XYZ file of C-alpha atoms in Angstrom:
384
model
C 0.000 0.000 0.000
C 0.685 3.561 -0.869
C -0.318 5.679 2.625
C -0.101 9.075 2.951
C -0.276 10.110 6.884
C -1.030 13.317 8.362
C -1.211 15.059 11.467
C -1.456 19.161 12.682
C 0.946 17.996 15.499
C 4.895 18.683 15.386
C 6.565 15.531 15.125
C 9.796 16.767 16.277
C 8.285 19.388 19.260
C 5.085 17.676 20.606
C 5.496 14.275 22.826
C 2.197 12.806 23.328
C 0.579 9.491 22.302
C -0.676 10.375 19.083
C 2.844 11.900 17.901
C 4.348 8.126 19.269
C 1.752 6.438 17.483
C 1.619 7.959 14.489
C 5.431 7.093 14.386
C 5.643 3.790 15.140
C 2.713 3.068 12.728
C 5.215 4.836 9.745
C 7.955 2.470 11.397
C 5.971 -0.979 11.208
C 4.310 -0.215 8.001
C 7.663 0.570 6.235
C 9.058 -2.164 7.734
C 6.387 -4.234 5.796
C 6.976 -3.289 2.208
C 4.631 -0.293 2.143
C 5.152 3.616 1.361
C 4.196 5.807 3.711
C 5.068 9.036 4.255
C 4.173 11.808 7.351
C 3.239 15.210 6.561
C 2.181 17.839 9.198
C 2.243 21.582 9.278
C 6.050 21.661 9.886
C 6.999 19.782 6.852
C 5.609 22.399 5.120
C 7.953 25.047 3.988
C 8.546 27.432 6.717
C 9.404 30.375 4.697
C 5.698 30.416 3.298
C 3.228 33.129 4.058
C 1.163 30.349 5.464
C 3.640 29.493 7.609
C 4.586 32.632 8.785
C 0.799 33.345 9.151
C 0.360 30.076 11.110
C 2.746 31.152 13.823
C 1.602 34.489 14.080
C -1.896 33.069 15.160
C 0.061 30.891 17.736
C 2.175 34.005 19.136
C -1.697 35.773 19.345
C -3.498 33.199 21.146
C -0.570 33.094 23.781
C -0.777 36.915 23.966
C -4.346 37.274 24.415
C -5.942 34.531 24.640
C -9.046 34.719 22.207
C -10.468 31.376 21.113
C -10.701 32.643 17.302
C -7.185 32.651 17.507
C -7.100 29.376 17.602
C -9.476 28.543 14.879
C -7.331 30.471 12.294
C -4.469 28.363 13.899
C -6.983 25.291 12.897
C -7.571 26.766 9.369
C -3.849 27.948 8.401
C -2.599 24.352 9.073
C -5.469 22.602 7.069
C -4.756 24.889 4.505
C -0.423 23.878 4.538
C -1.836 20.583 5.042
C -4.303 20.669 1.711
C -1.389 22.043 -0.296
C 1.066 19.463 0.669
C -1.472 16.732 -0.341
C -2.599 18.002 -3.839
C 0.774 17.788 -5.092
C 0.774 13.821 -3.998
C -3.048 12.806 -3.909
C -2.220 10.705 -7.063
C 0.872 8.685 -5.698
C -0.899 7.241 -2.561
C -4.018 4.257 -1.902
C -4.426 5.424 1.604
C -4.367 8.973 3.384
C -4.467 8.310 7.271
C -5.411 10.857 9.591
C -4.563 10.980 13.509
C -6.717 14.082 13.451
C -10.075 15.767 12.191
C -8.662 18.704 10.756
C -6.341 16.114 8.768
C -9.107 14.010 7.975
C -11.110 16.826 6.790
C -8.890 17.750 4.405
C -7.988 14.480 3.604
C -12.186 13.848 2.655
C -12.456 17.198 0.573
C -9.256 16.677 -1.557
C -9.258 12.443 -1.810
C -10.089 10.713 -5.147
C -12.611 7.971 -5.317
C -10.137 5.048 -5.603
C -8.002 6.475 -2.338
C -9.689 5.368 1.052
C -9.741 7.742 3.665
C -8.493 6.218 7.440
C -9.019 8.456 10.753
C -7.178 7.356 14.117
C -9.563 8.105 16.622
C -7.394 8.831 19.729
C -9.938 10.667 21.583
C -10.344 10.347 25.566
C -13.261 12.516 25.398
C -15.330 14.607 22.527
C -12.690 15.763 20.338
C -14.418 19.648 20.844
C -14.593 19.535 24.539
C -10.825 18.245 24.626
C -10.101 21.814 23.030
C -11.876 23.351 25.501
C -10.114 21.462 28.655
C -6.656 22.559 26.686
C -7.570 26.073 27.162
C -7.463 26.530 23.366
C -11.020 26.927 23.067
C -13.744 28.547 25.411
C -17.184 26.657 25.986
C -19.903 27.841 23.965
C -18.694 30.476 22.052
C -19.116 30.749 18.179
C -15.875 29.665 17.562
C -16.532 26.073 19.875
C -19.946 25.671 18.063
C -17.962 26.025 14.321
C -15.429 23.359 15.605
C -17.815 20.858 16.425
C -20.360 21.408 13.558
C -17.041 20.602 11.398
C -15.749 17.614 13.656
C -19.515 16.112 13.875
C -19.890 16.137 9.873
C -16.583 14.919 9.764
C -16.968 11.873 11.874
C -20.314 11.329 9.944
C -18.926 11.487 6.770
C -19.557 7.662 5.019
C -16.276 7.695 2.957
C -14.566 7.898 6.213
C -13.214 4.494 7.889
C -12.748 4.895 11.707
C -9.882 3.218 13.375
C -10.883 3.529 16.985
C -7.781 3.021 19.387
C -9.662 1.304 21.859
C -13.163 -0.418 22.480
C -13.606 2.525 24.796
C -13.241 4.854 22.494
C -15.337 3.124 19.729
C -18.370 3.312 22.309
C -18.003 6.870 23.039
C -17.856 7.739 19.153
C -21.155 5.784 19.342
C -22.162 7.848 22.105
C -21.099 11.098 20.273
C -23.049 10.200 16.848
C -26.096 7.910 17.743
C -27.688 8.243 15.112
C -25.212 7.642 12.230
C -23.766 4.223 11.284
C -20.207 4.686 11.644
C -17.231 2.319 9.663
C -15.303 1.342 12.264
C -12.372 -1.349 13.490
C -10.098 -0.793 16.396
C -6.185 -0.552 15.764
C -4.744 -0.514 18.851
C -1.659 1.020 19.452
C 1.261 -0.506 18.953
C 5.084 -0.993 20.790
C 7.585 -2.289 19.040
C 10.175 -4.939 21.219
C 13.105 -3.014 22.259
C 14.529 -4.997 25.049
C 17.994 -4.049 26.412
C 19.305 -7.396 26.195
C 22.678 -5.705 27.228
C 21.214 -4.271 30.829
C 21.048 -5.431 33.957
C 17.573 -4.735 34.250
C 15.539 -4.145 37.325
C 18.674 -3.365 39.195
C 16.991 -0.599 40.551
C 14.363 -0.459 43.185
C 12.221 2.628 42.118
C 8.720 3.292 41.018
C 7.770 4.846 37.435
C 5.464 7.390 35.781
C 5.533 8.495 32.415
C 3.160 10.925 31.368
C 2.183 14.818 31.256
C 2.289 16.150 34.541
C -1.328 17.125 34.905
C -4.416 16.819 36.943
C -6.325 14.327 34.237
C -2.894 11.687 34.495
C -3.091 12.334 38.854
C 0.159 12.143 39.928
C -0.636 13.651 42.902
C -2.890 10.041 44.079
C 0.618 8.517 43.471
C 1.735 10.655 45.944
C -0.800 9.900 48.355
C 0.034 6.043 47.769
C 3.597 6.522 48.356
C 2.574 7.785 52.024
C 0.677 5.044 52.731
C 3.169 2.864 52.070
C 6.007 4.424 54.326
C 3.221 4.005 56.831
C 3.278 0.177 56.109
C 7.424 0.793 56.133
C 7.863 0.511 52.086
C 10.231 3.610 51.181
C 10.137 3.710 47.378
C 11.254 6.190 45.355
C 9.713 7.701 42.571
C 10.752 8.368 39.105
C 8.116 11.059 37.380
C 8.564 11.233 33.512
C 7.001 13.611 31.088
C 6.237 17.692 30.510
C 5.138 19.239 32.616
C 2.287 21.954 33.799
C 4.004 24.084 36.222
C 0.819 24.819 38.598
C 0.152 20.505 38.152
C 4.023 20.163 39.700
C 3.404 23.073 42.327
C 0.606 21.016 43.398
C 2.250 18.100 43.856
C 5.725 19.129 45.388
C 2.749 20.930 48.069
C 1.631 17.529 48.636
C 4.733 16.220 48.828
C 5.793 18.717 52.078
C 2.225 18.356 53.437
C 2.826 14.863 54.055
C 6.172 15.204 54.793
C 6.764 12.316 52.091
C 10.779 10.587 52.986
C 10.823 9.025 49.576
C 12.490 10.670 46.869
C 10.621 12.227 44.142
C 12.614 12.780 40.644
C 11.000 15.054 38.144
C 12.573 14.262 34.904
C 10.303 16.251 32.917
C 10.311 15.206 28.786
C 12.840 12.878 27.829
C 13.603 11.255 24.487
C 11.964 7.873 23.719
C 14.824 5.850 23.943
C 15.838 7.171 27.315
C 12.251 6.828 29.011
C 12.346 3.676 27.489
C 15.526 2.504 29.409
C 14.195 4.243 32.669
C 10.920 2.540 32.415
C 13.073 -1.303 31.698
C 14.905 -0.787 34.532
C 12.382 0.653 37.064
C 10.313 -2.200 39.691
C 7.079 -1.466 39.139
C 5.354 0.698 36.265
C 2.235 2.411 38.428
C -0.439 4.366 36.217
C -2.946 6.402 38.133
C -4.853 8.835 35.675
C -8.776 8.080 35.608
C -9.050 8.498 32.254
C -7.154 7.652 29.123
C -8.394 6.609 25.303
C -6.320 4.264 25.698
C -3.052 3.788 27.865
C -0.355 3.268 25.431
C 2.876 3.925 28.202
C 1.406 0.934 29.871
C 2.524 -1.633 26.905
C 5.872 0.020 26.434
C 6.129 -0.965 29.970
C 4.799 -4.234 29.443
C 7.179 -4.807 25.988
C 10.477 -4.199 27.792
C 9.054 -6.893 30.576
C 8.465 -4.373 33.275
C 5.092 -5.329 35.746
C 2.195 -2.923 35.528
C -0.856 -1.782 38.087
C -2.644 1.339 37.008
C -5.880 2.654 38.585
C -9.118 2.009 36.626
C -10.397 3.662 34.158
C -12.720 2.347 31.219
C -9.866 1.114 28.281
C -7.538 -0.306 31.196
C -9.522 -3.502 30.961
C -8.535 -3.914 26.823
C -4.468 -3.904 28.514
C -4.452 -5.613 31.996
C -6.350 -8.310 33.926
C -7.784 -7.852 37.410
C -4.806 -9.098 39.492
C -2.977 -5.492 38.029
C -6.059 -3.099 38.873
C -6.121 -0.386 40.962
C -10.173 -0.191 42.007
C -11.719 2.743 41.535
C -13.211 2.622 44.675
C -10.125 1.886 46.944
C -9.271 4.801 48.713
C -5.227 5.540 48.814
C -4.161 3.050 52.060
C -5.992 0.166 50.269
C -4.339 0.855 47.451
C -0.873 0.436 48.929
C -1.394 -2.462 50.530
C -2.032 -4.038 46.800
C 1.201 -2.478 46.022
C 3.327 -3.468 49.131
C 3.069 -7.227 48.478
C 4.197 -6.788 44.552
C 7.267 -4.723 45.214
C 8.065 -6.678 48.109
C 7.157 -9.890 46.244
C 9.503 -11.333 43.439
C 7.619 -13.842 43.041
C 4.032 -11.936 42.544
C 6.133 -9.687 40.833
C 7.810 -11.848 38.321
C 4.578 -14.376 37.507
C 2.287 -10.621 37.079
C 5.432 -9.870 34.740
C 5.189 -12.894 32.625
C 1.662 -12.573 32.445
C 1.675 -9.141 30.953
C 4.594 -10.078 28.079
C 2.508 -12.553 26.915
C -0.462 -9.864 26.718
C 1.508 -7.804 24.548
C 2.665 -10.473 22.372
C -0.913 -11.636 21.349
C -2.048 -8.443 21.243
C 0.107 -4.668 21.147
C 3.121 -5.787 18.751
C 3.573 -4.480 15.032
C 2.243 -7.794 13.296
C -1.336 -7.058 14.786
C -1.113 -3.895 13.257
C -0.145 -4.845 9.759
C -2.801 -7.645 9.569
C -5.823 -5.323 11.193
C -4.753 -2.650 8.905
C -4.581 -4.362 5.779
C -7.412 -6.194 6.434
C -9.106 -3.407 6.935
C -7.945 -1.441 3.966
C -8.855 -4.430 1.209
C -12.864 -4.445 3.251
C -13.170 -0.738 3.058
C -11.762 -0.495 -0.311
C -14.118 -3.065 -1.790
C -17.352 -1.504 -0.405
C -16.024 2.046 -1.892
């Protein structure tokens, strides 16, 4: 296949799941014998008046603020975006969005033969997630033009969903009712990049990788790691990921409230390969946001053989089994009881370990995603 990928995100600024996704994907797919190639805003040529135009909307919005800022920011880079994909439209089978302003333009410009893929990575409706980013206010003209544009998007019947999660294939059910969406779920994917070379778990520290924000709750790890010195478990912690400096202020406050003995590293954003080794050679990989599309830090854990527990949220159950759950309803004591016995537990430790590798294997590595997506592709492309 021919595929054409594209994204408003920075691929060489931004650090988020979609970004690590959408590389992987290019990695595995190449891998396989097909052409695919990534365009975003920023492979666009910088010296353009679009471009130029594009970053003085982004220099506004941080100046004042307005939420029509941000919509021009929306337009200028489907506009870069449509101009980069005219010039190619012809060379490629598949374009593959890993956002609606991508897929947008990918619907207006495509060619009947060309079937149009959209990587839903939502956690929540893709307009409100504007709005809790601060790049949009609630209920103002410019949040009402977004959504009208993201609803007949997602609508659109030449469109072929690929949902990264169950979870998120019920709430675009949830958002759209009434319309009979094409849908399959392509999980994310983590390639095997075991250290053979390392003396792994060596180290005796706790993991998080992940924005530093309220939504990923850092802060109830905090709480957890009190609990446990109470039960006389000193573990340090290893925090990975960018950070929102009022997010860390709360925290470190929580920290000297509880007058927390256990050292707490912020590492802030790292490069792949380094988190990678940090999160191979930590004890225990412990997720606590409440919600997530889909979780995909917790099967990089799991592919370089490091043991999981996460608190629940909806997708969690698509990644772990029961025995790795942190309830809902446990409160933060409870909660480190469950984690006491599996860091001071090899055994537990080890078996929950094995457990979880063999998860990923039949499920999160790059072969799944070749055969769903190609599958996929030859279904869609013989209903078109």
């Amino acid at each position: 296949m021919r595929i054409l990928m594209g994204s408003i995100l920075n691929m060489d600024v931004d650090m988020n799941g979609v970004v690590t996704t959408a590389k992987e994907q290019q990695v595995i797919l190449r891998r396989n014998q097909h052409d695919v190639r990534l365009i975003t805003p920023y492979t666009y040529r910088q010296k353009s008046l679009l471009f130029f135009l594009l970053r003085a909307s982004s220099v506004a919005f941080m100046r004042w603020g307005y939420s029509i800022f941000t919509l021009i920011n929306l337009v200028l880079k489907g506009l870069i975006l449509a101009h980069q994909t005219l010039k190619m439209r012809k060379n490629y089978d598949v374009f593959h969005a890993h956002d609606l302003i991508s897929a947008c333009v990918f619907l207006l410009i495509s060619r009947t033969s060309t079937v149009t893929f959209l990587n839903a990575h939502f956690y929540m409706a893709p307009w409100d997630e504007f709005v809790e980013g601060g790049y949009i206010k609630k209920n103002d003209l410019s949040y009402h033009i977004l959504k009208y544009l993201f609803v007949k998007t997602l609508s659109n019947t030449d469109l072929q969903l690929l949902p990264v999660s169950e979870r998120n294939l019920r709430l675009l059910n949830k958002l759209l009712p009434k319309k009979q969406l094409r849908s399959v779920v392509l999980y994310p994917v983590v390639e095997n990049k075991i250290l053979e070379d390392k003396n792994i778990r060596n180290s005796s520290y706790l993991i998080n990788v992940g924005s530093l924000n309220a939504r990923k709750n850092q802060v109830g790890l905090i709480d957890i790691l009190a609990e446990l010195e109470a039960l006389g478990v000193f573990c340090p912690l290893v925090l990975v990921g960018p950070e929102d400096p009022d997010e860390k202020n709360r925290v470190l406050d929580r920290i000297s409230n509880l007058n927390l003995q256990s050292p707490v590293h912020f590492l802030g954003q790292k490069n792949s390969k380094y988190t990678q080794t940090l999160i191979q050679s930590a004890l225990l990989y412990v997720h606590t946001a409440k919600t997530e599309s889909f979780g995909r830090t917790l099967v990089e854990a799991m592919s370089v053989k490091t043991a999981v527990v996460a608190h629940e949220y909806e997708a969690l159950h698509e990644i772990l089994d029961e025995e790795a759950i942190i309830k809902s309803e446990w409160d933060a004591c409870h909660a480190a009881a469950f984690l006491k016995t599996l860091i001071e537990d090899n055994s537990s430790r080890e078996e929950l370990q094995k457990s979880q590798y063999q998860k990923y294997l039949q499920s999160f590595t790059g072969e799944q995603l070749v055969s769903t997506y190609t599958n996929t592709f030859e279904r869609f492309w013989r209903n078109t």
